[in-house]
């Protein structure tokens, strides 16, 4: 246990927890974090930026019903700890009683044990991969005019103790390799992007992967140079396996986060047990996949991570719970209470969200479509929780004509309504794939997440291109 | 006047960090130290939901040696931690490549005159927690009283008191303190859907927030409540509009996002990287001749007022766009060097922006527009600043015969930013002052609307 790292001891934890509960409260917890971030960026063929940063702090939270008091400090001494405990305690109004919280260390099932953390690797080795990626990208096409490459890693060590007597420490590694390439032809300029990552060690980056990421980025830019304007109106939309899972993240993921349902703002409030999607849809939020970007051993309020079935054959099974919501719904937490850092209190957040495969082949699905859109890679998405409208933005996409992929298309966003789109999932493919390990979800706070999807056909969705 | 923190002490801290780096071999160094006190309370349905308080610290250092640059950040101000941080930066800059464009500003570009920007309100320091909670509760109550269909998704009251010192080896060192007070409320209402039960449980939501440097300038809870309620109520019953090309009215809150894309395309980094639709556009016409945008860094109590940028370069009041002509890029010393130009004092971004209003009020704009979409919100990341391609989701009101006909949602708007700026055909008189970009609404004569 790295209690000393935060200048804490078993005794000081007792004092802080007692002070936090001095005005009553359902529970209190101490959240300690030290995070190291490193980032290297190559631009215009030179290693331009190297950034290194460290964040270290301690937060105390007191919860009473749906009320939360939270305070944090970066000054690690007993006086500061007791001060934040007092601030957090102010949320409750009763009288607490002095007691001893028998702290017991929670057992660890490590889903991201690595023996070569990137944060410990010599910079020269990382720089070699960046130089290689730059060479591969430039060698792939004469049309490449700019390449930028970034390599980032983050090691987050968290230590939690709570009034239920639980004590836990977790070391969460993360690395990410990203490439963007600009290609120009006849005065037109397009950007392609690629990359991958996860809770991995440095050996995750290999010569083959670096070459593939570099070439994928350039290839996407070249495809976009040939792309025509997308159409407007309602059309069938087919999503390629993998990163298309961003559809689930927006359309159903966010609206099933328990805070929106506890407060009644989500379209899915009071709909547990109801059919909310086509019966072909079984949707999972999973924090247990080995080395996945969205995986966690415990969440940021000490509850076990798990594989949570959100929707089973179209029926709504559960929301994604943090501790406050779980108590509200009188249920166990699903281990979705996550926070960006000690500067924030936890919220219900996704981990890795995906749909189980169905029975169709990709060829059958594309072949069934006379006139539609095929989306392969994505830039991101957004949702408005209350009315369920969500958008996501394809980068590489094609028009489908007579059951075949026709020319590439560009400059369009897709907009749909969550409940509506999930009832229009007409075919689910047998070719499930996880997305790339690059996604970050923003809900006031940023957390790493994953997505996955087989090929999926949505019978109609609004395509935001241009009119004929 | 009171200040938060000992500003002289903060300047010393920044200067010490700088000197330490120079004494250990750095050829140039830039340091920033920052601390703040933040408070936020959220209430929902008359009860406190969240109360958060913190006093974070930040220190950032960028060093260069032989034109090789590196940056480090930390939240630990102790002498020992600062010394380690400097060592770390010095090691890191051995690994980066020589970049001869990286330099600090010229001495004569640094700010030497400091106007009174009145960015600090003593009363915010003295405001009691009880008063802050009461204000949030009052705001929530006022919104709920407007219409019985409204439910609350919470009201919040935030205050922040901060101090920042900037120092660099070009000879700049200065600390200033600021205050911010903010007030916001979110509401929602059940919505009914005509066709089928696909959208069972649909709600509509809306919110309004406002922040100022001084308590007395803050909008009243009555005004904020009314604006938030309007954001919710006018969405109820929304349906998809039909597909076609129509005029589009961007109300001020949404107009702001279009200026955001323009400013991002004007930023030196986008220009030298060739990732902007405004590459080679300096001094040329980039929009309708109605378009006039002025940056005024010196508005007393202005939300984004500043005497100098992150590099200590003096700010100036200037026109960014004049009668549709692009008057300047937004350059830092680095991007200026890349483009063989001079810094415009935009390291760290823009300050207060004033978009020149027209003479029509909102009602008159809508009447003249006759048919089309009044956009009240946009969603999604479908903007490509490199090409100017624009495709975003939207929500709003359908206009027929110069009047609001019904609410619309789940549609997209498509065009290109170059075309859109050129097609601004009318600008309203309704300047919205809640943000540092003070803009009226405007009409774009034609965009592709994709709905049913």
PDB file of C-alpha atoms in Angstrom, chain A residues 185-368:
ATOM      1  CA  UNK A 185      -4.384  16.980 -54.683  1.00  0.00           C
ATOM      2  CA  UNK A 186      -5.552  19.601 -57.174  1.00  0.00           C
ATOM      3  CA  UNK A 187      -5.839  22.250 -54.445  1.00  0.00           C
ATOM      4  CA  UNK A 188      -7.961  20.040 -52.211  1.00  0.00           C
ATOM      5  CA  UNK A 189      -6.806  19.031 -48.751  1.00  0.00           C
ATOM      6  CA  UNK A 190      -8.041  16.125 -46.630  1.00  0.00           C
ATOM      7  CA  UNK A 191      -6.994  14.691 -43.286  1.00  0.00           C
ATOM      8  CA  UNK A 192      -6.957  11.025 -42.298  1.00  0.00           C
ATOM      9  CA  UNK A 193      -6.493   9.702 -38.785  1.00  0.00           C
ATOM     10  CA  UNK A 194      -5.577   6.441 -37.165  1.00  0.00           C
ATOM     11  CA  UNK A 195      -4.193   4.994 -33.958  1.00  0.00           C
ATOM     12  CA  UNK A 196      -4.762   2.625 -31.073  1.00  0.00           C
ATOM     13  CA  UNK A 197      -4.022   2.138 -27.419  1.00  0.00           C
ATOM     14  CA  UNK A 198      -5.255   0.720 -24.163  1.00  0.00           C
ATOM     15  CA  UNK A 199      -4.143  -0.257 -20.685  1.00  0.00           C
ATOM     16  CA  UNK A 200      -1.008  -1.731 -22.184  1.00  0.00           C
ATOM     17  CA  UNK A 201       2.698  -1.913 -21.710  1.00  0.00           C
ATOM     18  CA  UNK A 202       5.230  -0.464 -24.126  1.00  0.00           C
ATOM     19  CA  UNK A 203       5.521  -3.770 -26.042  1.00  0.00           C
ATOM     20  CA  UNK A 204       1.994  -3.178 -27.371  1.00  0.00           C
ATOM     21  CA  UNK A 205       3.569  -0.868 -29.957  1.00  0.00           C
ATOM     22  CA  UNK A 206       5.211  -3.014 -32.654  1.00  0.00           C
ATOM     23  CA  UNK A 207       6.773  -2.397 -36.058  1.00  0.00           C
ATOM     24  CA  UNK A 208       3.749  -3.930 -37.820  1.00  0.00           C
ATOM     25  CA  UNK A 209       1.250  -1.826 -35.895  1.00  0.00           C
ATOM     26  CA  UNK A 210       3.170   1.398 -36.431  1.00  0.00           C
ATOM     27  CA  UNK A 211       3.238   0.720 -40.170  1.00  0.00           C
ATOM     28  CA  UNK A 212      -0.466  -0.138 -40.214  1.00  0.00           C
ATOM     29  CA  UNK A 213      -1.522   2.986 -38.267  1.00  0.00           C
ATOM     30  CA  UNK A 214       0.587   5.200 -40.540  1.00  0.00           C
ATOM     31  CA  UNK A 215      -0.810   3.641 -43.690  1.00  0.00           C
ATOM     32  CA  UNK A 216      -4.401   3.665 -42.432  1.00  0.00           C
ATOM     33  CA  UNK A 217      -4.190   7.396 -41.738  1.00  0.00           C
ATOM     34  CA  UNK A 218      -2.847   8.172 -45.218  1.00  0.00           C
ATOM     35  CA  UNK A 219      -5.292   5.778 -46.877  1.00  0.00           C
ATOM     36  CA  UNK A 220      -8.226   7.508 -45.178  1.00  0.00           C
ATOM     37  CA  UNK A 221      -7.013  10.922 -46.405  1.00  0.00           C
ATOM     38  CA  UNK A 222      -6.628   9.535 -49.949  1.00  0.00           C
ATOM     39  CA  UNK A 223     -10.159   8.080 -49.858  1.00  0.00           C
ATOM     40  CA  UNK A 224     -11.519  11.460 -48.753  1.00  0.00           C
ATOM     41  CA  UNK A 225      -9.732  13.181 -51.659  1.00  0.00           C
ATOM     42  CA  UNK A 226     -11.880  11.064 -53.994  1.00  0.00           C
ATOM     43  CA  UNK A 227     -15.084  11.557 -51.957  1.00  0.00           C
ATOM     44  CA  UNK A 228     -18.173  13.326 -53.260  1.00  0.00           C
ATOM     45  CA  UNK A 229     -20.729  15.313 -51.253  1.00  0.00           C
ATOM     46  CA  UNK A 230     -23.107  13.091 -49.260  1.00  0.00           C
ATOM     47  CA  UNK A 231     -26.866  13.144 -49.910  1.00  0.00           C
ATOM     48  CA  UNK A 232     -29.544  14.600 -47.607  1.00  0.00           C
ATOM     49  CA  UNK A 233     -32.701  12.958 -46.241  1.00  0.00           C
ATOM     50  CA  UNK A 234     -33.697   9.646 -44.631  1.00  0.00           C
ATOM     51  CA  UNK A 235     -31.682   6.655 -45.839  1.00  0.00           C
ATOM     52  CA  UNK A 236     -30.718   3.166 -44.652  1.00  0.00           C
ATOM     53  CA  UNK A 237     -27.416   3.328 -42.743  1.00  0.00           C
ATOM     54  CA  UNK A 238     -25.029   0.390 -42.407  1.00  0.00           C
ATOM     55  CA  UNK A 239     -22.342   0.539 -39.767  1.00  0.00           C
ATOM     56  CA  UNK A 240     -19.046  -1.307 -40.148  1.00  0.00           C
ATOM     57  CA  UNK A 241     -17.822  -3.459 -37.236  1.00  0.00           C
ATOM     58  CA  UNK A 242     -15.719  -1.847 -34.482  1.00  0.00           C
ATOM     59  CA  UNK A 243     -15.657   1.906 -33.939  1.00  0.00           C
ATOM     60  CA  UNK A 244     -19.280   2.228 -35.128  1.00  0.00           C
ATOM     61  CA  UNK A 245     -20.108   1.200 -31.564  1.00  0.00           C
ATOM     62  CA  UNK A 246     -20.023   4.941 -30.951  1.00  0.00           C
ATOM     63  CA  UNK A 247     -23.669   4.749 -32.057  1.00  0.00           C
ATOM     64  CA  UNK A 248     -24.478   2.711 -28.931  1.00  0.00           C
ATOM     65  CA  UNK A 249     -22.414   5.000 -26.735  1.00  0.00           C
ATOM     66  CA  UNK A 250     -24.537   7.992 -27.779  1.00  0.00           C
ATOM     67  CA  UNK A 251     -27.926   6.499 -28.618  1.00  0.00           C
ATOM     68  CA  UNK A 252     -28.371   4.276 -25.600  1.00  0.00           C
ATOM     69  CA  UNK A 253     -25.273   4.481 -23.407  1.00  0.00           C
ATOM     70  CA  UNK A 254     -25.606   8.006 -22.049  1.00  0.00           C
ATOM     71  CA  UNK A 255     -29.403   7.845 -21.624  1.00  0.00           C
ATOM     72  CA  UNK A 256     -28.958   4.685 -19.511  1.00  0.00           C
ATOM     73  CA  UNK A 257     -26.557   6.350 -17.058  1.00  0.00           C
ATOM     74  CA  UNK A 258     -28.438   6.173 -13.766  1.00  0.00           C
ATOM     75  CA  UNK A 259     -28.113   9.839 -12.769  1.00  0.00           C
ATOM     76  CA  UNK A 260     -30.285  10.938 -15.706  1.00  0.00           C
ATOM     77  CA  UNK A 261     -32.863   8.297 -14.779  1.00  0.00           C
ATOM     78  CA  UNK A 262     -32.805   9.032 -11.061  1.00  0.00           C
ATOM     79  CA  UNK A 263     -33.466  12.688 -11.873  1.00  0.00           C
ATOM     80  CA  UNK A 264     -36.049  11.769 -14.503  1.00  0.00           C
ATOM     81  CA  UNK A 265     -34.441  13.647 -17.400  1.00  0.00           C
ATOM     82  CA  UNK A 266     -33.753  10.568 -19.563  1.00  0.00           C
ATOM     83  CA  UNK A 267     -36.253   9.186 -22.044  1.00  0.00           C
ATOM     84  CA  UNK A 268     -35.615   5.791 -20.377  1.00  0.00           C
ATOM     85  CA  UNK A 269     -36.675   6.871 -16.865  1.00  0.00           C
ATOM     86  CA  UNK A 270     -39.274   4.377 -15.499  1.00  0.00           C
ATOM     87  CA  UNK A 271     -38.752   2.023 -18.430  1.00  0.00           C
ATOM     88  CA  UNK A 272     -36.857  -0.831 -16.723  1.00  0.00           C
ATOM     89  CA  UNK A 273     -38.227  -4.165 -17.936  1.00  0.00           C
ATOM     90  CA  UNK A 274     -39.747  -2.625 -21.082  1.00  0.00           C
ATOM     91  CA  UNK A 275     -38.829  -3.363 -24.701  1.00  0.00           C
ATOM     92  CA  UNK A 276     -36.680  -0.437 -25.845  1.00  0.00           C
ATOM     93  CA  UNK A 277     -34.888  -1.887 -28.892  1.00  0.00           C
ATOM     94  CA  UNK A 278     -35.299  -4.475 -31.618  1.00  0.00           C
ATOM     95  CA  UNK A 279     -35.081  -8.027 -30.140  1.00  0.00           C
ATOM     96  CA  UNK A 280     -31.852  -8.606 -32.106  1.00  0.00           C
ATOM     97  CA  UNK A 281     -30.137  -6.120 -29.774  1.00  0.00           C
ATOM     98  CA  UNK A 282     -28.254  -7.264 -26.687  1.00  0.00           C
ATOM     99  CA  UNK A 283     -26.107  -4.451 -25.351  1.00  0.00           C
ATOM    100  CA  UNK A 284     -23.368  -4.760 -22.750  1.00  0.00           C
ATOM    101  CA  UNK A 285     -21.273  -2.307 -20.781  1.00  0.00           C
ATOM    102  CA  UNK A 286     -18.123  -4.109 -19.732  1.00  0.00           C
ATOM    103  CA  UNK A 287     -15.241  -3.023 -17.527  1.00  0.00           C
ATOM    104  CA  UNK A 288     -13.598  -6.440 -17.378  1.00  0.00           C
ATOM    105  CA  UNK A 289     -11.961  -6.898 -20.797  1.00  0.00           C
ATOM    106  CA  UNK A 290      -8.223  -7.510 -20.392  1.00  0.00           C
ATOM    107  CA  UNK A 291      -6.104  -4.449 -21.243  1.00  0.00           C
ATOM    108  CA  UNK A 292      -9.043  -2.609 -22.822  1.00  0.00           C
ATOM    109  CA  UNK A 293      -9.050   1.194 -22.730  1.00  0.00           C
ATOM    110  CA  UNK A 294     -12.421   1.179 -20.909  1.00  0.00           C
ATOM    111  CA  UNK A 295     -11.496  -1.475 -18.327  1.00  0.00           C
ATOM    112  CA  UNK A 296     -11.159  -0.868 -14.592  1.00  0.00           C
ATOM    113  CA  UNK A 297     -10.453  -3.187 -11.659  1.00  0.00           C
ATOM    114  CA  UNK A 298     -12.703  -1.194  -9.363  1.00  0.00           C
ATOM    115  CA  UNK A 299     -14.594   1.986 -10.103  1.00  0.00           C
ATOM    116  CA  UNK A 300     -13.674   5.312  -8.495  1.00  0.00           C
ATOM    117  CA  UNK A 301     -15.908   4.677  -5.482  1.00  0.00           C
ATOM    118  CA  UNK A 302     -14.551   1.249  -4.615  1.00  0.00           C
ATOM    119  CA  UNK A 303     -17.206  -0.917  -6.267  1.00  0.00           C
ATOM    120  CA  UNK A 304     -16.169  -3.907  -8.364  1.00  0.00           C
ATOM    121  CA  UNK A 305     -16.059  -3.519 -12.091  1.00  0.00           C
ATOM    122  CA  UNK A 306     -18.339  -5.921 -13.963  1.00  0.00           C
ATOM    123  CA  UNK A 307     -19.842  -6.986 -17.280  1.00  0.00           C
ATOM    124  CA  UNK A 308     -23.290  -5.417 -17.150  1.00  0.00           C
ATOM    125  CA  UNK A 309     -26.059  -6.491 -19.522  1.00  0.00           C
ATOM    126  CA  UNK A 310     -27.945  -3.261 -20.199  1.00  0.00           C
ATOM    127  CA  UNK A 311     -30.377  -4.528 -22.802  1.00  0.00           C
ATOM    128  CA  UNK A 312     -31.143  -8.199 -23.328  1.00  0.00           C
ATOM    129  CA  UNK A 313     -32.898  -9.116 -26.572  1.00  0.00           C
ATOM    130  CA  UNK A 314     -34.383  -5.640 -26.744  1.00  0.00           C
ATOM    131  CA  UNK A 315     -35.537  -5.455 -23.106  1.00  0.00           C
ATOM    132  CA  UNK A 316     -34.118  -2.873 -20.686  1.00  0.00           C
ATOM    133  CA  UNK A 317     -32.352  -4.746 -17.897  1.00  0.00           C
ATOM    134  CA  UNK A 318     -30.575  -2.119 -15.800  1.00  0.00           C
ATOM    135  CA  UNK A 319     -29.142   1.381 -15.757  1.00  0.00           C
ATOM    136  CA  UNK A 320     -25.434   2.032 -15.237  1.00  0.00           C
ATOM    137  CA  UNK A 321     -25.164   2.745 -11.530  1.00  0.00           C
ATOM    138  CA  UNK A 322     -22.906   4.740  -9.311  1.00  0.00           C
ATOM    139  CA  UNK A 323     -23.261   4.312  -5.552  1.00  0.00           C
ATOM    140  CA  UNK A 324     -25.751   7.152  -5.020  1.00  0.00           C
ATOM    141  CA  UNK A 325     -28.042   5.889  -7.780  1.00  0.00           C
ATOM    142  CA  UNK A 326     -27.717   2.264  -6.646  1.00  0.00           C
ATOM    143  CA  UNK A 327     -28.922   3.296  -3.187  1.00  0.00           C
ATOM    144  CA  UNK A 328     -31.718   5.332  -4.751  1.00  0.00           C
ATOM    145  CA  UNK A 329     -32.885   2.394  -6.897  1.00  0.00           C
ATOM    146  CA  UNK A 330     -32.240  -0.041  -4.022  1.00  0.00           C
ATOM    147  CA  UNK A 331     -29.893  -2.121  -6.121  1.00  0.00           C
ATOM    148  CA  UNK A 332     -26.210  -3.052  -6.134  1.00  0.00           C
ATOM    149  CA  UNK A 333     -23.897  -0.648  -7.934  1.00  0.00           C
ATOM    150  CA  UNK A 334     -22.878  -1.873 -11.388  1.00  0.00           C
ATOM    151  CA  UNK A 335     -19.387  -0.416 -10.868  1.00  0.00           C
ATOM    152  CA  UNK A 336     -19.922   2.528 -13.195  1.00  0.00           C
ATOM    153  CA  UNK A 337     -18.992   5.291 -10.720  1.00  0.00           C
ATOM    154  CA  UNK A 338     -16.019   6.967 -12.417  1.00  0.00           C
ATOM    155  CA  UNK A 339     -14.214  10.294 -12.215  1.00  0.00           C
ATOM    156  CA  UNK A 340     -11.572  12.026 -14.282  1.00  0.00           C
ATOM    157  CA  UNK A 341      -9.380  12.740 -11.272  1.00  0.00           C
ATOM    158  CA  UNK A 342      -9.404  13.775  -7.628  1.00  0.00           C
ATOM    159  CA  UNK A 343     -10.657  17.151  -8.816  1.00  0.00           C
ATOM    160  CA  UNK A 344     -14.089  15.640  -9.451  1.00  0.00           C
ATOM    161  CA  UNK A 345     -16.680  13.548  -7.716  1.00  0.00           C
ATOM    162  CA  UNK A 346     -17.773  10.310  -9.396  1.00  0.00           C
ATOM    163  CA  UNK A 347     -20.679  10.062 -11.845  1.00  0.00           C
ATOM    164  CA  UNK A 348     -22.242   7.077 -13.618  1.00  0.00           C
ATOM    165  CA  UNK A 349     -20.025   6.612 -16.675  1.00  0.00           C
ATOM    166  CA  UNK A 350     -19.623   3.998 -19.366  1.00  0.00           C
ATOM    167  CA  UNK A 351     -16.678   1.599 -19.590  1.00  0.00           C
ATOM    168  CA  UNK A 352     -16.673  -0.366 -22.864  1.00  0.00           C
ATOM    169  CA  UNK A 353     -20.068  -0.522 -24.517  1.00  0.00           C
ATOM    170  CA  UNK A 354     -20.871  -3.008 -27.265  1.00  0.00           C
ATOM    171  CA  UNK A 355     -23.572  -5.067 -28.972  1.00  0.00           C
ATOM    172  CA  UNK A 356     -23.407  -8.863 -29.201  1.00  0.00           C
ATOM    173  CA  UNK A 357     -23.213 -10.353 -32.714  1.00  0.00           C
ATOM    174  CA  UNK A 358     -26.242 -11.567 -34.657  1.00  0.00           C
ATOM    175  CA  UNK A 359     -26.731 -13.980 -37.526  1.00  0.00           C
ATOM    176  CA  UNK A 360     -26.120 -12.084 -40.774  1.00  0.00           C
ATOM    177  CA  UNK A 361     -22.929 -11.834 -42.796  1.00  0.00           C
ATOM    178  CA  UNK A 362     -21.706  -8.371 -43.767  1.00  0.00           C
ATOM    179  CA  UNK A 363     -22.272  -9.235 -47.451  1.00  0.00           C
ATOM    180  CA  UNK A 364     -25.917 -10.136 -46.793  1.00  0.00           C
ATOM    181  CA  UNK A 365     -26.448  -6.874 -44.950  1.00  0.00           C
ATOM    182  CA  UNK A 366     -24.844  -4.666 -47.594  1.00  0.00           C
ATOM    183  CA  UNK A 367     -26.460  -6.766 -50.354  1.00  0.00           C
ATOM    184  CA  UNK A 368     -29.921  -6.128 -48.897  1.00  0.00           C
TER     185      UNK A 368
END
